[in-house]
């Protein structure tokens, strides 16, 4: 039943975020229209072929102290994570300044990590519940996520990030080479140290999951405008 305070809600995009938002708006009694030219979960969608991590510990912001020092090497690498169209630089500059400013201190990073943790901590459980509602419970696996390293020294080099995760409540198991092989027998021998975050999970088929959530939203009254 539509609540007396119901509003007309238009959601741009019918991907993972759009379909979940549609379901929550419907749950609150609103009238929902999803706007997307493509089929939810289709091959054109970013949700279709991604890793499907339900990562409640992905709390490290991409902006971190000293990141500006890496910009020259990023730009010199044709496969690097940063590319700039120089004619666009004047327009991008205000955003770039804000990005660097967000990484000005460890305190800023810690505050951002805590905010992200608050946002993500219940993600595996909530996705499992949505999947059950859509009849797709088999698509959500809650068996943890494994991070692997060539050796303990490589893990130690990443210690700052793990310290931030620990500070916001993330816990993990450290695995030796033998323990890694027991869990993942086909893992390449070069990896001899691992970290298992047991609270996390993954979606076995993100495309089918998003399509199922969109079907559920439509069944509950949402419409899909392909414009």
XYZ file of C-alpha atoms in Angstrom:
227
model
C 0.000 0.000 0.000
C 1.235 3.483 -0.821
C 1.891 5.597 2.264
C 0.082 8.962 2.635
C 3.469 10.725 2.438
C 4.521 8.819 -0.676
C 6.644 10.663 -3.182
C 7.446 10.078 -6.836
C 11.076 8.958 -6.929
C 13.125 8.806 -10.131
C 16.328 6.760 -9.965
C 18.905 7.304 -12.697
C 20.418 3.938 -13.499
C 19.188 0.404 -12.886
C 22.449 -1.196 -11.849
C 23.387 -2.551 -8.442
C 22.969 0.790 -6.672
C 19.870 1.791 -8.611
C 17.944 -1.441 -8.089
C 18.756 -1.616 -4.376
C 17.738 2.033 -4.003
C 14.489 1.286 -5.823
C 13.672 -1.565 -3.456
C 14.363 0.556 -0.384
C 12.224 3.416 -1.713
C 9.407 0.981 -2.437
C 9.769 -0.418 1.064
C 9.275 3.110 2.384
C 6.050 3.423 0.392
C 7.218 5.646 -2.457
C 6.392 5.408 -6.173
C 9.543 4.533 -8.111
C 10.712 4.880 -11.698
C 14.121 3.541 -12.729
C 15.610 5.251 -15.790
C 18.114 3.200 -17.773
C 18.335 2.528 -21.524
C 19.757 -0.936 -20.939
C 18.521 -4.109 -19.322
C 19.412 -4.347 -15.622
C 22.303 -6.764 -15.201
C 22.871 -6.885 -18.972
C 26.271 -7.147 -20.621
C 26.427 -3.370 -21.071
C 26.254 -2.788 -17.309
C 29.241 -2.357 -15.013
C 27.574 -4.787 -12.614
C 27.578 -7.563 -15.192
C 31.158 -8.776 -15.085
C 32.720 -7.411 -11.923
C 34.190 -9.461 -9.083
C 31.067 -9.155 -6.949
C 32.926 -8.530 -3.697
C 30.752 -7.792 -0.664
C 33.647 -6.148 1.063
C 32.783 -4.660 4.430
C 36.481 -3.919 4.954
C 37.054 -1.753 1.847
C 37.592 1.335 3.957
C 40.887 2.689 2.601
C 40.176 5.894 0.639
C 42.036 6.276 -2.658
C 43.222 9.701 -1.524
C 46.052 9.203 0.972
C 48.911 11.351 2.279
C 51.718 11.728 -0.237
C 49.712 10.462 -3.203
C 50.671 13.579 -5.188
C 54.267 12.309 -5.217
C 53.157 9.344 -7.328
C 51.473 11.424 -10.012
C 54.536 11.665 -12.321
C 55.018 7.890 -12.383
C 51.282 7.353 -12.923
C 51.286 9.710 -15.899
C 54.416 8.118 -17.372
C 52.842 4.660 -17.316
C 50.452 4.098 -20.277
C 48.699 1.442 -18.183
C 48.780 3.483 -14.989
C 45.753 4.496 -12.915
C 45.823 8.161 -13.966
C 45.426 9.789 -17.363
C 44.833 13.472 -17.998
C 43.596 15.217 -21.107
C 45.670 18.357 -20.776
C 43.045 20.572 -22.415
C 40.641 19.476 -19.686
C 43.085 20.221 -16.859
C 41.817 23.771 -16.108
C 38.325 22.394 -15.522
C 39.593 19.414 -13.529
C 41.974 21.420 -11.367
C 39.463 22.445 -8.644
C 38.471 18.798 -8.178
C 42.118 17.690 -8.120
C 42.900 20.256 -5.436
C 40.012 18.988 -3.290
C 41.218 15.407 -3.853
C 44.727 16.195 -2.626
C 43.319 18.224 0.282
C 41.259 15.208 1.384
C 44.531 13.318 1.808
C 46.255 15.999 3.828
C 46.652 14.024 7.082
C 46.428 10.657 8.751
C 43.550 11.987 10.864
C 41.595 12.775 7.708
C 42.222 9.250 6.394
C 41.109 7.725 9.701
C 37.892 9.752 9.715
C 37.118 8.740 6.133
C 37.824 5.088 6.932
C 35.424 5.201 9.879
C 32.706 6.735 7.710
C 33.206 4.049 5.061
C 33.141 1.305 7.697
C 29.816 2.583 9.020
C 28.442 2.516 5.482
C 29.763 -0.947 4.563
C 29.813 -3.020 7.743
C 26.398 -4.633 7.159
C 26.743 -5.043 3.379
C 27.194 -8.865 3.306
C 24.206 -9.440 5.590
C 21.972 -6.956 3.803
C 22.791 -8.339 0.356
C 22.102 -11.858 1.603
C 18.679 -10.680 2.765
C 17.883 -8.974 -0.537
C 18.959 -12.052 -2.458
C 16.610 -14.222 -0.387
C 13.727 -11.818 -1.073
C 14.422 -12.119 -4.802
C 14.686 -15.916 -4.669
C 18.415 -15.711 -5.397
C 19.905 -16.664 -2.063
C 22.223 -19.144 -3.779
C 24.098 -16.281 -5.459
C 25.480 -14.821 -2.221
C 28.448 -16.568 -0.620
C 29.480 -15.546 2.896
C 32.734 -17.443 3.169
C 35.089 -14.500 3.545
C 37.544 -12.837 1.177
C 41.174 -13.853 0.857
C 44.056 -11.428 0.246
C 47.293 -13.109 -0.817
C 50.900 -11.881 -0.768
C 54.180 -13.298 -2.063
C 55.489 -13.335 1.510
C 55.055 -11.785 4.950
C 57.349 -8.917 3.979
C 54.920 -7.922 1.225
C 52.106 -7.957 3.775
C 54.223 -5.840 6.123
C 54.662 -3.290 3.339
C 50.861 -2.968 3.349
C 50.730 -2.704 7.144
C 49.498 0.891 7.245
C 46.317 -0.017 5.369
C 45.665 -3.018 7.593
C 46.256 -0.908 10.705
C 43.547 1.485 9.523
C 41.180 -1.437 8.941
C 41.920 -2.788 12.416
C 41.270 0.616 13.976
C 37.724 0.668 12.566
C 36.903 -2.857 13.722
C 37.993 -5.173 10.902
C 39.462 -8.488 12.072
C 41.228 -11.163 10.044
C 43.126 -14.448 10.094
C 46.740 -14.632 8.965
C 47.512 -17.747 6.916
C 50.821 -19.481 6.311
C 51.774 -21.036 2.979
C 50.462 -24.454 4.078
C 47.195 -22.960 5.322
C 46.788 -21.123 2.031
C 47.200 -24.376 0.093
C 44.588 -26.070 2.275
C 42.066 -23.368 1.421
C 43.108 -22.778 -2.208
C 44.984 -25.814 -3.593
C 45.372 -24.283 -7.069
C 46.856 -20.988 -5.864
C 50.206 -20.199 -7.522
C 53.204 -21.239 -5.429
C 54.618 -17.715 -5.431
C 52.022 -16.730 -2.845
C 53.131 -17.829 0.614
C 51.157 -15.566 2.959
C 47.492 -14.676 3.159
C 44.893 -12.729 5.089
C 41.318 -14.011 5.383
C 38.586 -11.509 6.259
C 35.826 -13.864 7.338
C 33.047 -11.280 7.696
C 33.102 -10.470 3.974
C 31.547 -12.348 1.062
C 30.915 -12.265 -2.653
C 28.192 -12.568 -5.266
C 28.603 -15.527 -7.608
C 26.871 -13.846 -10.559
C 26.476 -10.057 -10.237
C 24.641 -9.736 -13.547
C 21.947 -12.245 -12.602
C 21.715 -10.755 -9.132
C 21.052 -7.235 -10.415
C 18.558 -8.547 -12.973
C 16.746 -10.390 -10.186
C 16.618 -7.312 -7.973
C 15.193 -5.295 -10.870
C 12.539 -7.970 -11.437
C 11.650 -7.826 -7.749
C 11.402 -4.026 -7.856
C 9.087 -4.180 -10.876
C 6.983 -6.857 -9.208
C 6.553 -4.508 -6.254
C 5.414 -1.639 -8.445
C 8.488 0.078 -9.844
C 8.549 1.041 -13.498
C 11.528 1.024 -15.857
C 11.853 3.860 -18.370
C 14.310 3.107 -21.186
C 15.144 6.681 -22.117
